[in-house]
Amino acid sequence: MTIVFYTAGTIAVAATVLTVTRFHAVHALLYLIVSLLAVSVIFYDFGAPFVAALEVIVYAGAIMVLFVFVVMLLNLGEQASRAEHALLTPSMWIGPAILVAILLAQFVWLLVRGGAPPAARAEIGSVEVGMALFGRYLMGAELASMLLLAGLVGAYHLGWRKAPKVEVTHASHP
Amino acid sequence: MLPIREGFILSAVLFVLGVIGVLVRRNIVFVLMSIEVMLNAAGLAFVVAGTRWRQPDGQVIFLFILAMAAAEVSVGLALVLELYHRYKSLDTDVMNRMRG
């Protein structure tokens, strides 16, 4: 358990340092995804498999896809083809690929070696989390849903562009 | 035995890296990414604490952090697109003039 924690923690710190120091936004995004995956392995190692799955699905999946969309939207034009060309060079993806390969090896090792979680780890599964979330924290869950609705409406309002005015009123008024 | 203290140390290191990113970078997309790193580090601290006391509360708080991060990112990235549309730049130093 300890070796998994230290390796994943080292990968998380290294990937975060590379995230902060890269110049190209797509490089930084790839390293940020690696950092989130490393934290997800740490969650699994700490006996929180539900949160580990959510970290992969929501953080590394949904939120990072939003970032990738925005980064891709922001360099449209003649830069886009050059950026696409740069994406295919091995120097772009070899660093994140190596780090993710280490994480994958750790995860496979955790699954193959253990099978059942060891008794010392005291896993807190999704059942207990769900009982707490919709029991004691029911009001918090409702507030989180309202926050997500507010975020949805806010993002829609900010992204809304006015349609060009159609000159109908002048034409109908001679 | 789980490395509880080292988990908190890792969380603090990740948080400080996020703070450095917010302070150093001038590109607003990188600032948003650093904020994500900081939120993730705070969630890691909650989960480690929940494991330490064997309670599900830490994971529940992590779910709240996750929802908050999703809402923050959607509004923040919409603002980034609007700012790029208005200033044709992502540099935060370009946007430091207020009206008035």
mmCIF file of C-alpha atoms in Angstrom:
data_model
loop_
_atom_site.group_PDB
_atom_site.id
_atom_site.type_symbol
_atom_site.label_atom_id
_atom_site.label_comp_id
_atom_site.label_asym_id
_atom_site.label_seq_id
_atom_site.Cartn_x
_atom_site.Cartn_y
_atom_site.Cartn_z
ATOM 1 C CA MET A 1 0.000 0.000 0.000
ATOM 2 C CA THR A 2 2.716 2.444 0.933
ATOM 3 C CA ILE A 3 4.674 2.025 -2.274
ATOM 4 C CA VAL A 4 1.519 2.695 -4.300
ATOM 5 C CA PHE A 5 0.832 5.852 -2.318
ATOM 6 C CA TYR A 6 4.350 7.205 -2.675
ATOM 7 C CA THR A 7 4.591 6.473 -6.390
ATOM 8 C CA ALA A 8 1.193 7.980 -7.158
ATOM 9 C CA GLY A 9 1.938 10.980 -4.953
ATOM 10 C CA THR A 10 5.220 11.586 -6.755
ATOM 11 C CA ILE A 11 3.434 11.383 -10.101
ATOM 12 C CA ALA A 12 0.762 13.809 -8.861
ATOM 13 C CA VAL A 13 3.318 16.369 -7.715
ATOM 14 C CA ALA A 14 5.433 16.029 -10.862
ATOM 15 C CA ALA A 15 2.406 16.322 -13.151
ATOM 16 C CA THR A 16 1.153 19.366 -11.242
ATOM 17 C CA VAL A 17 4.536 21.072 -11.471
ATOM 18 C CA LEU A 18 4.560 20.415 -15.213
ATOM 19 C CA THR A 19 0.988 21.746 -15.428
ATOM 20 C CA VAL A 20 1.966 25.027 -13.845
ATOM 21 C CA THR A 21 5.129 25.458 -15.892
ATOM 22 C CA ARG A 22 4.066 24.520 -19.427
ATOM 23 C CA PHE A 23 3.658 27.248 -22.019
ATOM 24 C CA HIS A 24 1.283 25.411 -24.304
ATOM 25 C CA ALA A 25 -2.238 25.053 -22.908
ATOM 26 C CA VAL A 26 -2.791 21.557 -24.312
ATOM 27 C CA HIS A 27 0.432 20.274 -22.720
ATOM 28 C CA ALA A 28 -0.699 21.695 -19.394
ATOM 29 C CA LEU A 29 -4.133 20.118 -19.780
ATOM 30 C CA LEU A 30 -2.651 16.682 -20.440
ATOM 31 C CA TYR A 31 -0.461 16.941 -17.358
ATOM 32 C CA LEU A 32 -3.408 18.181 -15.295
ATOM 33 C CA ILE A 33 -5.401 15.113 -16.340
ATOM 34 C CA VAL A 34 -2.455 12.931 -15.281
ATOM 35 C CA SER A 35 -2.411 14.699 -11.917
ATOM 36 C CA LEU A 36 -6.126 14.066 -11.403
ATOM 37 C CA LEU A 37 -5.727 10.394 -12.331
ATOM 38 C CA ALA A 38 -2.870 10.060 -9.842
ATOM 39 C CA VAL A 39 -5.052 11.556 -7.109
ATOM 40 C CA SER A 40 -7.746 9.079 -8.110
ATOM 41 C CA VAL A 41 -5.321 6.179 -7.557
ATOM 42 C CA ILE A 42 -4.509 7.657 -4.156
ATOM 43 C CA PHE A 43 -8.229 7.765 -3.323
ATOM 44 C CA TYR A 44 -8.552 4.101 -4.243
ATOM 45 C CA ASP A 45 -5.526 3.311 -2.132
ATOM 46 C CA PHE A 46 -7.073 5.152 0.819
ATOM 47 C CA GLY A 47 -10.178 2.986 0.653
ATOM 48 C CA ALA A 48 -12.517 5.389 -1.145
ATOM 49 C CA PRO A 49 -13.373 3.635 -4.430
ATOM 50 C CA PHE A 50 -16.584 5.604 -5.037
ATOM 51 C CA VAL A 51 -14.807 8.929 -4.867
ATOM 52 C CA ALA A 52 -11.971 7.545 -7.005
ATOM 53 C CA ALA A 53 -14.457 6.631 -9.732
ATOM 54 C CA LEU A 54 -16.113 10.056 -9.491
ATOM 55 C CA GLU A 55 -12.729 11.746 -9.747
ATOM 56 C CA VAL A 56 -12.074 9.974 -13.033
ATOM 57 C CA ILE A 57 -15.580 10.449 -14.440
ATOM 58 C CA VAL A 58 -16.377 13.995 -13.361
ATOM 59 C CA TYR A 59 -12.998 15.686 -12.949
ATOM 60 C CA ALA A 60 -10.795 13.980 -15.516
ATOM 61 C CA GLY A 61 -13.762 13.343 -17.781
ATOM 62 C CA ALA A 62 -16.325 16.117 -17.780
ATOM 63 C CA ILE A 63 -14.474 19.142 -16.433
ATOM 64 C CA MET A 64 -11.319 18.519 -18.439
ATOM 65 C CA VAL A 65 -13.403 18.037 -21.581
ATOM 66 C CA LEU A 66 -14.795 21.527 -20.973
ATOM 67 C CA PHE A 67 -11.239 22.857 -20.744
ATOM 68 C CA VAL A 68 -10.218 21.047 -23.920
ATOM 69 C CA PHE A 69 -13.224 22.479 -25.750
ATOM 70 C CA VAL A 70 -12.414 26.011 -24.698
ATOM 71 C CA VAL A 71 -8.721 25.681 -25.542
ATOM 72 C CA MET A 72 -9.589 24.289 -28.943
ATOM 73 C CA LEU A 73 -12.176 27.049 -29.500
ATOM 74 C CA LEU A 74 -9.685 29.761 -28.657
ATOM 75 C CA ASN A 75 -7.055 28.940 -31.245
ATOM 76 C CA LEU A 76 -9.122 28.648 -34.345
ATOM 77 C CA GLY A 77 -7.825 29.877 -37.684
ATOM 78 C CA GLU A 78 -4.460 29.327 -39.244
ATOM 79 C CA GLN A 79 -2.907 28.403 -35.921
ATOM 80 C CA ALA A 80 -5.216 25.415 -35.635
ATOM 81 C CA SER A 81 -3.589 23.384 -38.372
ATOM 82 C CA ARG A 82 -0.142 24.034 -36.937
ATOM 83 C CA ALA A 83 -1.391 23.112 -33.472
ATOM 84 C CA GLU A 84 -2.864 19.934 -34.910
ATOM 85 C CA HIS A 85 0.471 19.172 -36.475
ATOM 86 C CA ALA A 86 2.243 19.775 -33.166
ATOM 87 C CA LEU A 87 -0.163 17.423 -31.387
ATOM 88 C CA LEU A 88 1.134 14.500 -33.374
ATOM 89 C CA THR A 89 4.792 14.816 -32.411
ATOM 90 C CA PRO A 90 5.996 12.309 -29.811
ATOM 91 C CA SER A 91 7.490 15.026 -27.603
ATOM 92 C CA MET A 92 3.947 16.221 -26.990
ATOM 93 C CA TRP A 93 2.408 13.068 -25.614
ATOM 94 C CA ILE A 94 5.335 10.931 -24.465
ATOM 95 C CA GLY A 95 5.558 12.503 -20.988
ATOM 96 C CA PRO A 96 1.883 12.123 -20.021
ATOM 97 C CA ALA A 97 1.823 8.666 -21.623
ATOM 98 C CA ILE A 98 4.700 7.415 -19.451
ATOM 99 C CA LEU A 99 3.117 8.797 -16.266
ATOM 100 C CA VAL A 100 -0.286 7.313 -17.097
ATOM 101 C CA ALA A 101 1.345 3.967 -17.911
ATOM 102 C CA ILE A 102 2.851 3.902 -14.421
ATOM 103 C CA LEU A 103 -0.559 4.682 -12.922
ATOM 104 C CA LEU A 104 -2.199 1.951 -14.992
ATOM 105 C CA ALA A 105 0.411 -0.565 -13.849
ATOM 106 C CA GLN A 106 -0.298 0.415 -10.242
ATOM 107 C CA PHE A 107 -4.028 0.066 -10.705
ATOM 108 C CA VAL A 108 -3.732 -3.343 -12.364
ATOM 109 C CA TRP A 109 -1.379 -4.422 -9.609
ATOM 110 C CA LEU A 110 -3.857 -3.305 -6.949
ATOM 111 C CA LEU A 111 -6.662 -5.205 -8.632
ATOM 112 C CA VAL A 112 -4.733 -8.394 -9.378
ATOM 113 C CA ARG A 113 -2.745 -8.671 -6.180
ATOM 114 C CA GLY A 114 -5.451 -7.931 -3.661
ATOM 115 C CA GLY A 115 -8.779 -9.083 -5.007
ATOM 116 C CA ALA A 116 -10.580 -8.257 -1.778
ATOM 117 C CA PRO A 117 -9.333 -5.148 0.038
ATOM 118 C CA PRO A 118 -7.080 -5.937 2.969
ATOM 119 C CA ALA A 119 -8.589 -5.653 6.408
ATOM 120 C CA ALA A 120 -6.249 -2.895 7.492
ATOM 121 C CA ARG A 121 -7.631 -0.565 4.852
ATOM 122 C CA ALA A 122 -11.211 -0.321 6.125
ATOM 123 C CA GLU A 123 -12.877 0.621 2.879
ATOM 124 C CA ILE A 124 -15.715 3.169 2.996
ATOM 125 C CA GLY A 125 -17.888 2.201 0.077
ATOM 126 C CA SER A 126 -20.589 3.928 -1.892
ATOM 127 C CA VAL A 127 -23.373 2.623 0.371
ATOM 128 C CA GLU A 128 -22.148 4.491 3.417
ATOM 129 C CA VAL A 129 -21.423 7.616 1.393
ATOM 130 C CA GLY A 130 -24.906 7.518 -0.108
ATOM 131 C CA MET A 131 -26.530 6.997 3.288
ATOM 132 C CA ALA A 132 -24.668 9.982 4.682
ATOM 133 C CA LEU A 133 -25.266 12.142 1.620
ATOM 134 C CA PHE A 134 -29.026 11.618 1.564
ATOM 135 C CA GLY A 135 -29.386 11.392 5.329
ATOM 136 C CA ARG A 136 -27.496 13.906 7.375
ATOM 137 C CA TYR A 137 -26.387 15.942 4.378
ATOM 138 C CA LEU A 138 -29.687 16.041 2.496
ATOM 139 C CA MET A 139 -29.899 19.818 2.682
ATOM 140 C CA GLY A 140 -26.351 20.080 1.353
ATOM 141 C CA ALA A 141 -27.229 17.824 -1.575
ATOM 142 C CA GLU A 142 -30.227 20.036 -2.386
ATOM 143 C CA LEU A 143 -28.082 23.148 -2.183
ATOM 144 C CA ALA A 144 -25.498 21.534 -4.481
ATOM 145 C CA SER A 145 -28.217 20.823 -7.025
ATOM 146 C CA MET A 146 -29.352 24.432 -6.855
ATOM 147 C CA LEU A 147 -25.750 25.554 -7.298
ATOM 148 C CA LEU A 148 -25.417 23.391 -10.391
ATOM 149 C CA LEU A 149 -28.646 24.859 -11.770
ATOM 150 C CA ALA A 150 -27.324 28.358 -11.136
ATOM 151 C CA GLY A 151 -24.089 27.438 -12.909
ATOM 152 C CA LEU A 152 -26.032 26.089 -15.868
ATOM 153 C CA VAL A 153 -28.158 29.216 -16.161
ATOM 154 C CA GLY A 154 -25.140 31.481 -15.688
ATOM 155 C CA ALA A 155 -23.076 29.727 -18.342
ATOM 156 C CA TYR A 156 -26.006 29.805 -20.757
ATOM 157 C CA HIS A 157 -26.555 33.498 -20.131
ATOM 158 C CA LEU A 158 -22.879 34.337 -20.610
ATOM 159 C CA GLY A 159 -22.610 32.300 -23.780
ATOM 160 C CA TRP A 160 -25.748 33.772 -25.289
ATOM 161 C CA ARG A 161 -25.130 35.947 -28.315
ATOM 162 C CA LYS A 162 -27.714 38.419 -29.499
ATOM 163 C CA ALA A 163 -29.182 37.541 -32.860
ATOM 164 C CA PRO A 164 -28.643 40.283 -35.457
ATOM 165 C CA LYS A 165 -31.550 42.699 -35.569
ATOM 166 C CA VAL A 166 -33.960 42.108 -38.428
ATOM 167 C CA GLU A 167 -35.384 45.302 -39.835
ATOM 168 C CA VAL A 168 -39.027 44.305 -39.745
ATOM 169 C CA THR A 169 -40.499 47.231 -37.856
ATOM 170 C CA HIS A 170 -39.414 49.834 -40.381
ATOM 171 C CA ALA A 171 -40.689 47.824 -43.296
ATOM 172 C CA SER A 172 -44.119 47.309 -41.783
ATOM 173 C CA HIS A 173 -44.391 50.983 -40.869
ATOM 174 C CA PRO A 174 -44.492 53.064 -44.051
ATOM 175 C CA MET B 1 -0.946 1.261 8.159
ATOM 176 C CA LEU B 2 -2.094 4.054 5.912
ATOM 177 C CA PRO B 3 0.203 7.054 5.434
ATOM 178 C CA ILE B 4 -2.219 9.633 6.842
ATOM 179 C CA ARG B 5 0.319 12.343 7.565
ATOM 180 C CA GLU B 6 1.934 11.938 4.174
ATOM 181 C CA GLY B 7 -1.506 12.264 2.605
ATOM 182 C CA PHE B 8 -1.971 15.642 4.263
ATOM 183 C CA ILE B 9 1.531 16.678 3.216
ATOM 184 C CA LEU B 10 0.753 15.727 -0.388
ATOM 185 C CA SER B 11 -2.471 17.713 -0.209
ATOM 186 C CA ALA B 12 -0.609 20.761 1.100
ATOM 187 C CA VAL B 13 2.048 20.464 -1.608
ATOM 188 C CA LEU B 14 -0.571 20.262 -4.358
ATOM 189 C CA PHE B 15 -2.427 23.222 -2.880
ATOM 190 C CA VAL B 16 0.722 25.345 -2.765
ATOM 191 C CA LEU B 17 1.501 24.421 -6.370
ATOM 192 C CA GLY B 18 -1.965 25.661 -7.297
ATOM 193 C CA VAL B 19 -1.388 28.914 -5.416
ATOM 194 C CA ILE B 20 1.921 29.370 -7.243
ATOM 195 C CA GLY B 21 0.153 28.786 -10.529
ATOM 196 C CA VAL B 22 -2.489 31.420 -9.734
ATOM 197 C CA LEU B 23 0.143 33.940 -8.711
ATOM 198 C CA VAL B 24 2.670 33.335 -11.472
ATOM 199 C CA ARG B 25 0.719 32.600 -14.622
ATOM 200 C CA ARG B 26 -0.831 35.424 -16.624
ATOM 201 C CA ASN B 27 -2.911 33.349 -19.015
ATOM 202 C CA ILE B 28 -6.418 33.146 -17.607
ATOM 203 C CA VAL B 29 -6.908 29.524 -18.703
ATOM 204 C CA PHE B 30 -3.873 28.549 -16.653
ATOM 205 C CA VAL B 31 -5.256 30.468 -13.697
ATOM 206 C CA LEU B 32 -8.472 28.427 -13.928
ATOM 207 C CA MET B 33 -6.465 25.209 -14.132
ATOM 208 C CA SER B 34 -4.503 26.177 -11.025
ATOM 209 C CA ILE B 35 -7.772 26.817 -9.203
ATOM 210 C CA GLU B 36 -8.838 23.299 -10.179
ATOM 211 C CA VAL B 37 -5.591 21.960 -8.713
ATOM 212 C CA MET B 38 -6.280 23.804 -5.450
ATOM 213 C CA LEU B 39 -9.860 22.479 -5.225
ATOM 214 C CA ASN B 40 -8.633 18.970 -5.898
ATOM 215 C CA ALA B 41 -5.994 19.269 -3.177
ATOM 216 C CA ALA B 42 -8.632 20.414 -0.691
ATOM 217 C CA GLY B 43 -10.792 17.437 -1.635
ATOM 218 C CA LEU B 44 -7.834 15.121 -1.140
ATOM 219 C CA ALA B 45 -7.400 16.489 2.384
ATOM 220 C CA PHE B 46 -11.085 15.815 3.124
ATOM 221 C CA VAL B 47 -10.926 12.244 1.857
ATOM 222 C CA VAL B 48 -7.734 11.529 3.816
ATOM 223 C CA ALA B 49 -9.351 12.903 6.956
ATOM 224 C CA GLY B 50 -12.447 10.813 6.364
ATOM 225 C CA THR B 51 -10.262 7.724 6.069
ATOM 226 C CA ARG B 52 -8.396 8.637 9.225
ATOM 227 C CA TRP B 53 -11.569 8.743 11.336
ATOM 228 C CA ARG B 54 -13.326 6.038 9.273
ATOM 229 C CA GLN B 55 -16.350 8.218 8.545
ATOM 230 C CA PRO B 56 -18.055 8.808 5.177
ATOM 231 C CA ASP B 57 -18.300 12.551 5.833
ATOM 232 C CA GLY B 58 -15.046 13.356 4.092
ATOM 233 C CA GLN B 59 -16.229 11.730 0.885
ATOM 234 C CA VAL B 60 -19.561 13.576 1.122
ATOM 235 C CA ILE B 61 -17.718 16.875 1.372
ATOM 236 C CA PHE B 62 -15.635 15.836 -1.609
ATOM 237 C CA LEU B 63 -18.848 15.380 -3.582
ATOM 238 C CA PHE B 64 -19.853 18.928 -2.662
ATOM 239 C CA ILE B 65 -16.437 20.189 -3.771
ATOM 240 C CA LEU B 66 -16.922 18.307 -7.041
ATOM 241 C CA ALA B 67 -20.303 19.958 -7.672
ATOM 242 C CA MET B 68 -18.873 23.360 -6.801
ATOM 243 C CA ALA B 69 -15.911 22.833 -9.137
ATOM 244 C CA ALA B 70 -18.219 21.844 -11.980
ATOM 245 C CA ALA B 71 -20.379 24.964 -11.539
ATOM 246 C CA GLU B 72 -17.314 27.178 -11.169
ATOM 247 C CA VAL B 73 -15.667 25.802 -14.298
ATOM 248 C CA SER B 74 -18.766 26.158 -16.452
ATOM 249 C CA VAL B 75 -19.277 29.804 -15.487
ATOM 250 C CA GLY B 76 -15.540 30.537 -15.553
ATOM 251 C CA LEU B 77 -14.999 29.128 -19.017
ATOM 252 C CA ALA B 78 -18.034 30.991 -20.327
ATOM 253 C CA LEU B 79 -16.457 34.156 -18.908
ATOM 254 C CA VAL B 80 -13.149 33.272 -20.581
ATOM 255 C CA LEU B 81 -14.862 32.967 -23.946
ATOM 256 C CA GLU B 82 -16.623 36.302 -23.399
ATOM 257 C CA LEU B 83 -13.379 38.013 -22.380
ATOM 258 C CA TYR B 84 -11.570 36.605 -25.404
ATOM 259 C CA HIS B 85 -14.385 37.826 -27.599
ATOM 260 C CA ARG B 86 -14.082 41.292 -26.093
ATOM 261 C CA TYR B 87 -10.307 41.762 -25.702
ATOM 262 C CA LYS B 88 -8.898 39.269 -28.271
ATOM 263 C CA SER B 89 -6.433 38.179 -25.620
ATOM 264 C CA LEU B 90 -6.201 35.840 -22.648
ATOM 265 C CA ASP B 91 -3.647 37.899 -20.720
ATOM 266 C CA THR B 92 -4.982 38.985 -17.350
ATOM 267 C CA ASP B 93 -2.838 42.141 -17.455
ATOM 268 C CA VAL B 94 -4.818 43.344 -20.452
ATOM 269 C CA MET B 95 -8.041 43.142 -18.452
ATOM 270 C CA ASN B 96 -7.025 45.102 -15.386
ATOM 271 C CA ARG B 97 -8.838 48.292 -16.326
ATOM 272 C CA MET B 98 -12.243 48.843 -14.798
ATOM 273 C CA ARG B 99 -14.832 51.131 -16.249
ATOM 274 C CA GLY B 100 -15.210 54.393 -14.365
#
